[in-house]
mmCIF file of C-alpha atoms in Angstrom:
data_model
loop_
_atom_site.group_PDB
_atom_site.id
_atom_site.type_symbol
_atom_site.label_atom_id
_atom_site.label_comp_id
_atom_site.label_asym_id
_atom_site.label_seq_id
_atom_site.Cartn_x
_atom_site.Cartn_y
_atom_site.Cartn_z
ATOM 1 C CA MET A 893 58.979 88.323 152.623
ATOM 2 C CA ASN A 894 55.261 88.453 153.541
ATOM 3 C CA ASN A 895 53.816 85.762 155.849
ATOM 4 C CA GLY A 896 57.310 84.587 156.750
ATOM 5 C CA VAL A 897 57.808 83.075 153.264
ATOM 6 C CA ARG A 898 60.881 83.987 151.235
ATOM 7 C CA PRO A 899 60.627 82.586 147.709
ATOM 8 C CA THR A 900 63.442 81.367 145.485
ATOM 9 C CA ILE A 901 62.770 81.596 141.746
ATOM 10 C CA PHE A 902 63.856 78.669 139.582
ATOM 11 C CA TYR A 903 63.432 79.707 135.953
ATOM 12 C CA TYR A 904 63.046 76.461 134.020
ATOM 13 C CA ASN A 905 61.159 76.845 130.737
ATOM 14 C CA PRO A 906 62.720 74.707 127.981
ATOM 15 C CA ASN A 907 59.343 74.754 126.215
ATOM 16 C CA ILE A 908 59.568 78.446 125.268
ATOM 17 C CA TRP A 909 60.232 78.975 121.570
ATOM 18 C CA PRO A 910 61.893 80.529 119.696
ATOM 19 C CA ARG A 911 65.075 81.238 121.665
ATOM 20 C CA GLU A 912 64.554 84.982 121.228
ATOM 21 C CA GLU A 913 61.193 84.715 123.012
ATOM 22 C CA TYR A 914 62.788 82.628 125.785
ATOM 23 C CA GLU A 915 65.473 85.233 126.423
ATOM 24 C CA ILE A 916 62.912 88.053 126.608
ATOM 25 C CA ARG A 917 60.811 86.216 129.187
ATOM 26 C CA LYS A 918 63.847 85.074 131.176
ATOM 27 C CA ASN A 919 65.305 88.563 131.381
ATOM 28 C CA GLU A 920 61.970 89.995 132.540
ATOM 29 C CA SER A 921 61.805 87.427 135.343
ATOM 30 C CA LYS A 922 65.410 88.029 136.378
ATOM 31 C CA ARG A 923 65.028 91.803 136.299
ATOM 32 C CA HIS A 924 62.021 91.737 138.620
ATOM 33 C CA ALA A 925 63.610 89.237 141.022
ATOM 34 C CA GLU A 926 66.728 91.376 141.328
ATOM 35 C CA SER A 927 64.635 94.472 142.017
ATOM 36 C CA LEU A 928 63.053 92.625 144.979
ATOM 37 C CA GLY A 929 66.274 91.037 146.214
ATOM 38 C CA ILE A 930 64.958 87.515 145.539
ATOM 39 C CA GLN A 931 67.310 84.650 144.699
ATOM 40 C CA TRP A 932 66.920 83.769 141.014
ATOM 41 C CA ILE A 933 68.251 80.519 139.505
ATOM 42 C CA ASP A 934 68.630 79.951 135.775
ATOM 43 C CA GLY A 935 67.539 76.473 134.652
ATOM 44 C CA ASP A 936 68.919 74.921 131.483
ATOM 45 C CA TYR A 937 67.347 75.797 128.136
ATOM 46 C CA ASP A 938 67.298 72.302 126.659
ATOM 47 C CA HIS A 939 64.656 72.861 124.011
ATOM 48 C CA GLU A 940 65.774 69.884 121.937
ATOM 49 C CA GLY A 941 65.365 67.626 124.985
ATOM 50 C CA TRP A 942 61.920 69.102 125.608
ATOM 51 C CA CYS A 943 60.936 68.393 121.986
ATOM 52 C CA ARG A 944 62.094 64.791 122.304
ATOM 53 C CA HIS A 945 59.981 64.441 125.443
ATOM 54 C CA MET A 946 56.960 65.735 123.489
ATOM 55 C CA THR A 947 57.435 63.359 120.554
ATOM 56 C CA GLY A 948 54.074 62.014 119.436
ATOM 57 C CA LEU A 949 52.160 64.833 121.135
ATOM 58 C CA GLU A 950 52.865 67.575 118.606
ATOM 59 C CA ASN A 951 49.316 67.658 117.248
ATOM 60 C CA GLU A 952 47.503 67.450 120.579
ATOM 61 C CA ARG A 953 45.077 70.270 121.289
ATOM 62 C CA GLU A 954 45.959 73.049 123.712
ATOM 63 C CA ARG A 955 45.270 72.064 127.346
ATOM 64 C CA GLY A 956 45.492 68.432 126.244
ATOM 65 C CA SER A 957 47.989 65.681 126.982
ATOM 66 C CA ARG A 958 50.980 67.602 125.577
ATOM 67 C CA CYS A 959 50.436 70.448 128.042
ATOM 68 C CA GLN A 960 50.020 67.948 130.869
ATOM 69 C CA GLU A 961 53.339 66.245 130.055
ATOM 70 C CA CYS A 962 55.042 69.626 129.749
ATOM 71 C CA PHE A 963 53.850 70.672 133.209
ATOM 72 C CA ILE A 964 54.956 67.374 134.753
ATOM 73 C CA LEU A 965 58.426 67.644 133.199
ATOM 74 C CA ARG A 966 58.990 71.208 134.383
ATOM 75 C CA LEU A 967 57.489 70.805 137.857
ATOM 76 C CA THR A 968 59.483 67.615 138.462
ATOM 77 C CA ALA A 969 62.663 69.569 137.694
ATOM 78 C CA THR A 970 61.446 72.291 140.075
ATOM 79 C CA ALA A 971 60.751 69.770 142.836
ATOM 80 C CA ARG A 972 64.240 68.301 142.445
ATOM 81 C CA LYS A 973 65.784 71.759 142.644
ATOM 82 C CA ALA A 974 63.788 72.449 145.842
ATOM 83 C CA GLN A 975 65.059 69.196 147.359
ATOM 84 C CA GLU A 976 68.626 70.052 146.338
ATOM 85 C CA LEU A 977 68.365 73.449 148.077
ATOM 86 C CA GLY A 978 66.642 72.035 151.162
ATOM 87 C CA ILE A 979 63.397 73.891 150.455
ATOM 88 C CA PRO A 980 60.368 71.899 151.707
ATOM 89 C CA TYR A 981 57.783 73.397 149.322
ATOM 90 C CA PHE A 982 57.625 74.089 145.610
ATOM 91 C CA ALA A 983 54.962 76.006 143.672
ATOM 92 C CA THR A 984 54.429 77.572 140.263
ATOM 93 C CA THR A 985 53.095 80.794 138.803
ATOM 94 C CA LEU A 986 51.781 78.847 135.808
ATOM 95 C CA ALA A 987 48.312 78.975 137.322
ATOM 96 C CA SER A 988 48.240 82.757 136.986
ATOM 97 C CA SER A 989 48.190 82.512 133.197
ATOM 98 C CA ARG A 990 44.942 82.586 131.251
ATOM 99 C CA TRP A 991 46.506 80.124 128.806
ATOM 100 C CA LYS A 992 46.712 77.323 131.395
ATOM 101 C CA SER A 993 44.349 74.801 133.014
ATOM 102 C CA LEU A 994 44.346 74.988 136.830
ATOM 103 C CA GLU A 995 43.347 71.329 137.071
ATOM 104 C CA GLN A 996 46.226 70.205 134.871
ATOM 105 C CA ILE A 997 48.741 72.264 136.829
ATOM 106 C CA GLU A 998 47.655 70.910 140.197
ATOM 107 C CA ARG A 999 47.678 67.359 138.849
ATOM 108 C CA ALA A 1000 51.180 67.867 137.433
ATOM 109 C CA GLY A 1001 52.429 69.300 140.736
ATOM 110 C CA LEU A 1002 51.168 66.328 142.709
ATOM 111 C CA ILE A 1003 52.681 63.883 140.190
ATOM 112 C CA ALA A 1004 56.015 65.716 140.404
ATOM 113 C CA GLN A 1005 55.821 65.538 144.212
ATOM 114 C CA GLU A 1006 55.253 61.779 144.040
ATOM 115 C CA ILE A 1007 58.100 61.233 141.559
ATOM 116 C CA VAL A 1008 60.652 63.174 143.592
ATOM 117 C CA ASN A 1009 59.597 61.722 146.937
ATOM 118 C CA LYS A 1010 60.393 58.258 145.606
ATOM 119 C CA GLU A 1011 63.951 59.390 144.940
ATOM 120 C CA PHE A 1012 64.802 61.875 147.685
ATOM 121 C CA SER A 1013 63.537 63.330 150.930
ATOM 122 C CA ILE A 1014 60.035 64.773 151.093
ATOM 123 C CA VAL A 1015 59.088 67.957 149.261
ATOM 124 C CA SER A 1016 55.491 69.159 148.963
ATOM 125 C CA PHE A 1017 53.632 70.896 146.175
ATOM 126 C CA TRP A 1018 51.818 74.070 147.215
ATOM 127 C CA PRO A 1019 48.712 74.303 144.953
ATOM 128 C CA GLN A 1020 48.134 78.043 145.278
ATOM 129 C CA ASN A 1021 45.358 79.442 143.074
ATOM 130 C CA TRP A 1022 46.770 82.753 141.884
ATOM 131 C CA ARG A 1023 43.515 83.774 140.206
ATOM 132 C CA LYS A 1024 41.397 84.119 143.370
ATOM 133 C CA GLY A 1025 41.318 86.372 146.404
ATOM 134 C CA GLY A 1026 42.260 89.465 144.418
ATOM 135 C CA LEU A 1027 45.522 87.910 143.215
ATOM 136 C CA GLN A 1028 44.581 88.113 139.518
ATOM 137 C CA GLU A 1029 43.790 91.816 139.881
ATOM 138 C CA ARG A 1030 47.057 92.365 141.759
ATOM 139 C CA ARG A 1031 48.944 90.506 139.015
ATOM 140 C CA ASN A 1032 47.454 92.750 136.321
ATOM 141 C CA GLN A 1033 48.316 95.820 138.359
ATOM 142 C CA LEU A 1034 51.944 94.698 138.719
ATOM 143 C CA LEU A 1035 52.189 93.968 134.995
ATOM 144 C CA LYS A 1036 51.181 97.548 134.267
ATOM 145 C CA GLU A 1037 53.242 99.201 136.998
ATOM 146 C CA ASN A 1038 56.423 97.337 136.056
ATOM 147 C CA GLN A 1039 55.800 97.473 132.291
ATOM 148 C CA PHE A 1040 56.301 93.737 131.955
ATOM 149 C CA TYR A 1041 56.540 92.188 128.513
ATOM 150 C CA ASN A 1042 53.141 90.685 127.651
ATOM 151 C CA GLN A 1043 53.514 87.592 125.472
ATOM 152 C CA GLN A 1044 50.858 86.812 122.874
ATOM 153 C CA TYR A 1045 50.882 83.010 123.149
ATOM 154 C CA CYS A 1046 51.509 80.275 125.687
ATOM 155 C CA GLY A 1047 55.122 79.616 124.828
ATOM 156 C CA CYS A 1048 55.907 76.589 122.662
ATOM 157 C CA GLU A 1049 55.830 76.393 118.867
ATOM 158 C CA PHE A 1050 52.749 74.193 119.002
ATOM 159 C CA SER A 1051 50.792 76.787 120.967
ATOM 160 C CA VAL A 1052 51.670 79.425 118.358
ATOM 161 C CA ARG A 1053 50.304 77.248 115.586
ATOM 162 C CA ASN A 1054 47.099 76.695 117.496
ATOM 163 C CA ALA A 1055 46.604 80.286 118.587
ATOM 164 C CA ALA A 1056 45.849 83.484 116.679
ATOM 165 C CA PRO A 1057 49.096 85.472 116.941
ATOM 166 C CA THR A 1058 49.842 88.765 115.234
ATOM 167 C CA LYS A 1059 51.322 88.715 111.744
ATOM 168 C CA GLU A 1060 54.627 90.013 113.089
ATOM 169 C CA LEU A 1061 54.854 87.270 115.711
ATOM 170 C CA LEU A 1062 53.844 84.558 113.261
ATOM 171 C CA ARG A 1063 56.513 85.657 110.785
ATOM 172 C CA LYS A 1064 59.121 85.595 113.551
ATOM 173 C CA VAL A 1065 58.068 82.126 114.603
ATOM 174 C CA MET A 1066 58.112 80.818 111.029
ATOM 175 C CA ARG A 1067 61.595 82.243 110.395
ATOM 176 C CA GLU A 1068 62.834 80.442 113.483
ATOM 177 C CA ALA A 1069 61.067 77.236 112.444
ATOM 178 C CA LYS A 1070 62.798 77.332 109.061
ATOM 179 C CA ARG A 1071 66.149 77.819 110.753
ATOM 180 C CA GLN A 1072 65.573 74.858 113.049
ATOM 181 C CA HIS A 1073 64.434 72.641 110.154
ATOM 182 C CA GLN A 1074 67.224 73.800 107.825
ATOM 183 C CA ASP A 1075 68.704 70.321 107.375
ATOM 184 C CA GLN A 1076 65.293 68.879 106.471
ATOM 185 C CA LEU A 1077 64.068 71.482 103.970
ATOM 186 C CA ALA A 1078 65.513 69.778 100.884
ATOM 187 C CA LYS A 1079 63.910 66.420 101.699
ATOM 188 C CA MET A 1080 60.596 68.103 102.534
ATOM 189 C CA SER A 1081 60.730 69.960 99.224
ATOM 190 C CA GLU A 1082 61.213 66.734 97.268
ATOM 191 C CA GLU A 1083 58.138 65.183 98.862
ATOM 192 C CA ILE A 1084 56.009 68.293 98.292
ATOM 193 C CA VAL A 1085 57.141 68.578 94.654
ATOM 194 C CA GLU A 1086 56.130 64.973 94.046
ATOM 195 C CA ARG A 1087 52.639 65.629 95.389
ATOM 196 C CA LEU A 1088 52.323 68.884 93.459
ATOM 197 C CA HIS A 1089 53.275 67.220 90.196
ATOM 198 C CA SER A 1090 50.695 64.528 90.774
ATOM 199 C CA SER A 1091 48.010 67.163 91.421
ATOM 200 C CA ILE A 1092 48.911 69.234 88.359
ATOM 201 C CA PHE A 1093 49.350 66.164 86.161
ATOM 202 C CA HIS A 1094 45.761 65.146 86.876
ATOM 203 C CA HIS A 1095 44.495 68.705 86.389
ATOM 204 C CA PRO A 1096 43.631 69.725 82.791
ATOM 205 C CA SER A 1097 46.079 72.607 82.880
ATOM 206 C CA SER A 1098 48.508 73.872 80.261
ATOM 207 C CA ILE A 1099 49.450 77.309 81.643
ATOM 208 C CA ILE A 1100 50.776 77.500 85.203
ATOM 209 C CA LEU A 1101 51.801 80.420 87.381
ATOM 210 C CA ALA A 1102 54.749 79.358 89.575
ATOM 211 C CA TYR A 1103 57.479 81.095 91.584
ATOM 212 C CA TRP A 1104 61.267 80.854 91.675
ATOM 213 C CA PRO A 1105 62.027 79.949 95.304
ATOM 214 C CA LEU A 1106 64.109 81.762 97.860
ATOM 215 C CA PRO A 1107 66.478 79.515 99.868
ATOM 216 C CA ASP A 1108 63.956 79.166 102.704
ATOM 217 C CA GLU A 1109 60.958 78.348 100.476
ATOM 218 C CA VAL A 1110 59.765 75.016 99.097
ATOM 219 C CA ASP A 1111 62.160 74.330 96.215
ATOM 220 C CA ILE A 1112 59.890 73.791 93.224
ATOM 221 C CA ARG A 1113 62.632 74.344 90.615
ATOM 222 C CA PRO A 1114 62.670 70.662 89.596
ATOM 223 C CA LEU A 1115 58.888 70.804 89.191
ATOM 224 C CA ILE A 1116 59.090 73.922 86.993
ATOM 225 C CA ASP A 1117 61.647 72.307 84.673
ATOM 226 C CA GLN A 1118 59.628 69.102 84.564
ATOM 227 C CA LEU A 1119 56.441 70.962 83.627
ATOM 228 C CA VAL A 1120 58.244 72.814 80.827
ATOM 229 C CA ALA A 1121 59.669 69.505 79.577
ATOM 230 C CA GLU A 1122 56.127 68.126 79.480
ATOM 231 C CA GLY A 1123 55.002 70.963 77.232
ATOM 232 C CA LYS A 1124 53.322 73.163 79.856
ATOM 233 C CA THR A 1125 53.621 76.934 79.752
ATOM 234 C CA VAL A 1126 55.095 78.272 83.006
ATOM 235 C CA VAL A 1127 55.001 81.950 83.934
ATOM 236 C CA LEU A 1128 56.910 83.533 86.829
ATOM 237 C CA PRO A 1129 56.579 86.870 88.654
ATOM 238 C CA LYS A 1130 58.962 89.757 88.079
ATOM 239 C CA VAL A 1131 59.012 92.774 90.411
ATOM 240 C CA THR A 1132 58.578 96.001 88.425
ATOM 241 C CA GLY A 1133 58.299 98.616 91.187
ATOM 242 C CA ASP A 1134 57.936 99.229 94.894
ATOM 243 C CA GLU A 1135 54.425 97.760 94.887
ATOM 244 C CA THR A 1136 53.994 96.000 91.558
ATOM 245 C CA MET A 1137 55.030 92.895 89.676
ATOM 246 C CA GLU A 1138 54.241 91.329 86.319
ATOM 247 C CA LEU A 1139 54.394 87.863 84.784
ATOM 248 C CA ARG A 1140 56.900 86.597 82.221
ATOM 249 C CA ARG A 1141 57.276 83.292 80.417
ATOM 250 C CA TYR A 1142 59.886 80.808 81.608
ATOM 251 C CA THR A 1143 61.552 78.370 79.224
ATOM 252 C CA SER A 1144 64.837 77.469 80.935
ATOM 253 C CA ARG A 1145 67.195 78.549 83.703
ATOM 254 C CA THR A 1146 69.177 80.579 81.182
ATOM 255 C CA ASP A 1147 66.127 82.892 81.041
ATOM 256 C CA LEU A 1148 66.746 84.070 84.611
ATOM 257 C CA GLN A 1149 68.655 86.933 86.170
ATOM 258 C CA GLU A 1150 68.811 88.220 89.749
ATOM 259 C CA GLY A 1151 66.158 90.830 90.441
ATOM 260 C CA ALA A 1152 64.581 92.526 93.438
ATOM 261 C CA PHE A 1153 65.239 91.001 96.877
ATOM 262 C CA HIS A 1154 67.877 88.671 95.279
ATOM 263 C CA ILE A 1155 65.135 86.585 93.666
ATOM 264 C CA MET A 1156 65.886 85.057 90.284
ATOM 265 C CA GLU A 1157 63.414 86.496 87.768
ATOM 266 C CA PRO A 1158 62.579 85.642 84.129
ATOM 267 C CA ILE A 1159 63.725 87.856 81.269
ATOM 268 C CA GLY A 1160 61.383 86.237 78.721
ATOM 269 C CA GLU A 1161 58.411 87.875 77.066
ATOM 270 C CA PRO A 1162 55.666 89.384 79.284
ATOM 271 C CA PHE A 1163 52.531 87.337 79.842
ATOM 272 C CA THR A 1164 49.298 89.298 80.211
ATOM 273 C CA ASP A 1165 46.522 86.853 79.324
ATOM 274 C CA TYR A 1166 45.697 86.031 82.950
ATOM 275 C CA GLY A 1167 42.473 84.325 81.977
ATOM 276 C CA GLN A 1168 44.448 81.463 80.423
ATOM 277 C CA ILE A 1169 46.211 80.563 83.688
ATOM 278 C CA GLU A 1170 44.681 77.407 85.138
ATOM 279 C CA VAL A 1171 46.899 76.710 88.170
ATOM 280 C CA ALA A 1172 48.715 79.203 90.430
ATOM 281 C CA LEU A 1173 51.415 78.053 92.863
ATOM 282 C CA ILE A 1174 51.735 80.661 95.617
ATOM 283 C CA PRO A 1175 54.445 80.655 98.333
ATOM 284 C CA GLY A 1176 53.855 82.059 101.806
ATOM 285 C CA MET A 1177 55.149 82.281 105.365
ATOM 286 C CA ALA A 1178 52.114 80.491 106.837
ATOM 287 C CA PHE A 1179 48.721 79.143 105.789
ATOM 288 C CA ASP A 1180 45.655 78.027 107.715
ATOM 289 C CA ALA A 1181 43.039 75.391 106.920
ATOM 290 C CA VAL A 1182 40.624 77.968 105.509
ATOM 291 C CA GLY A 1183 43.220 79.077 102.941
ATOM 292 C CA HIS A 1184 44.378 82.356 104.471
ATOM 293 C CA ARG A 1185 47.962 83.176 103.531
ATOM 294 C CA LEU A 1186 50.627 85.138 105.411
ATOM 295 C CA GLY A 1187 53.196 86.769 103.144
ATOM 296 C CA ARG A 1188 56.566 88.296 103.951
ATOM 297 C CA GLY A 1189 55.043 91.692 104.632
ATOM 298 C CA LYS A 1190 55.747 93.541 101.372
ATOM 299 C CA GLY A 1191 52.270 92.889 99.993
ATOM 300 C CA TYR A 1192 53.366 92.028 96.430
ATOM 301 C CA TYR A 1193 51.339 88.852 96.122
ATOM 302 C CA ASP A 1194 48.299 90.314 97.898
ATOM 303 C CA ARG A 1195 48.143 93.241 95.481
ATOM 304 C CA PHE A 1196 48.952 91.142 92.456
ATOM 305 C CA LEU A 1197 46.401 88.417 93.206
ATOM 306 C CA SER A 1198 43.653 91.012 93.639
ATOM 307 C CA THR A 1199 44.574 92.584 90.283
ATOM 308 C CA PHE A 1200 45.092 89.197 88.709
ATOM 309 C CA LEU A 1201 41.689 87.839 89.721
ATOM 310 C CA SER A 1202 39.468 90.924 89.367
ATOM 311 C CA PRO A 1203 38.997 90.764 85.560
ATOM 312 C CA LEU A 1204 38.306 87.028 85.702
ATOM 313 C CA ALA A 1205 34.916 87.225 87.405
ATOM 314 C CA THR A 1206 33.139 85.942 84.289
ATOM 315 C CA ARG A 1207 35.723 83.226 83.561
ATOM 316 C CA PRO A 1208 36.790 80.064 85.398
ATOM 317 C CA LEU A 1209 39.256 81.075 88.088
ATOM 318 C CA PRO A 1210 42.632 79.325 88.339
ATOM 319 C CA LEU A 1211 43.222 76.717 91.015
ATOM 320 C CA LYS A 1212 45.210 78.571 93.692
ATOM 321 C CA ILE A 1213 47.618 76.282 95.569
ATOM 322 C CA GLY A 1214 49.441 77.618 98.622
ATOM 323 C CA VAL A 1215 52.874 75.971 98.868
ATOM 324 C CA CYS A 1216 54.647 75.601 102.206
ATOM 325 C CA PHE A 1217 56.510 73.238 104.508
ATOM 326 C CA PRO A 1218 54.383 71.194 106.942
ATOM 327 C CA PHE A 1219 55.393 73.306 109.948
ATOM 328 C CA GLN A 1220 54.061 76.412 108.169
ATOM 329 C CA ARG A 1221 50.466 75.206 108.458
ATOM 330 C CA VAL A 1222 48.867 76.888 111.460
ATOM 331 C CA ALA A 1223 45.453 77.019 113.105
ATOM 332 C CA LYS A 1224 44.743 80.623 112.129
ATOM 333 C CA VAL A 1225 46.440 83.266 110.016
ATOM 334 C CA PRO A 1226 45.454 86.881 110.837
ATOM 335 C CA SER A 1227 43.341 87.971 107.893
ATOM 336 C CA GLU A 1228 41.404 90.858 106.377
ATOM 337 C CA GLU A 1229 38.176 90.857 104.408
ATOM 338 C CA HIS A 1230 39.862 91.549 101.059
ATOM 339 C CA ASP A 1231 42.420 88.717 101.364
ATOM 340 C CA VAL A 1232 42.513 86.186 98.521
ATOM 341 C CA LEU A 1233 42.040 82.638 99.807
ATOM 342 C CA MET A 1234 43.932 79.622 98.538
ATOM 343 C CA ASP A 1235 41.864 76.725 97.190
ATOM 344 C CA ILE A 1236 44.384 74.133 98.391
ATOM 345 C CA VAL A 1237 47.377 74.259 100.721
ATOM 346 C CA GLU A 1238 50.107 71.760 99.894
ATOM 347 C CA GLY A 1239 52.725 71.201 102.544
#
């Protein structure tokens, strides 16, 4: 290759998440390497091992200590692969990304060099700055010419939650998060229900808007039955058309039948006195600290909440509680000016 240097690509990115995103990025790298006749080596995708390594750093800010540890882990593996292949230098294209800190990457490379040189023969980190000398412009040109996939976030699930991804990407990430936490959802639901009951119990409410959960939503069914047993009036949504839904009273599980989207819906009498509702429990795919909510994309709740709240301008508004699992709380949900904000997010 140019300057007498022939690179070998070692693709080692166990941080990328979800697996679908990893495969897209891996295939793009492999495709380009093969087009140039460059040796390409597939590293292991041990995402669970990467997560264990990041234990305790989940809530660190971007470009903080979690990113530093991630770089060290991956560059140490790269240095060991270089030693194994008899290659005296190792480098990384991480520094070409706008998501990364050049200082952190160079520090991680030098630490990886020190770690490996204590174990094996000498390998050296090459701290190339890929953003200077026209290299950034050349990178952008190659991205366009080769129609490379352009990711919208750094790579790991933590970076998604701290970034501002598109609604489509955020939904994809949340679906994958639910799948990965499948065995923990029931326990999480129990803890959330306990907190919700405490909040509602101390709120002077007698009429509550709730929801009958899908399998991947916080299971508030025990809470609904408990509230009814305590004498509260609970109303649930029922889909009535392609864009509309209404509310009906719930008294027991015998009042339910499967409706649209395989959701159990009430068959009791319609409830139209929205002004009497004091608490509204609203599910969602993701919520941010401001109270923005990401739905499933059909827009039922968005339309209904706007209709539901518009005639109440002269009355006390209900307390709107967004209900989600802890991993569904993100830094920013894409929003629009007309979106209805939650007052509280419980998860």
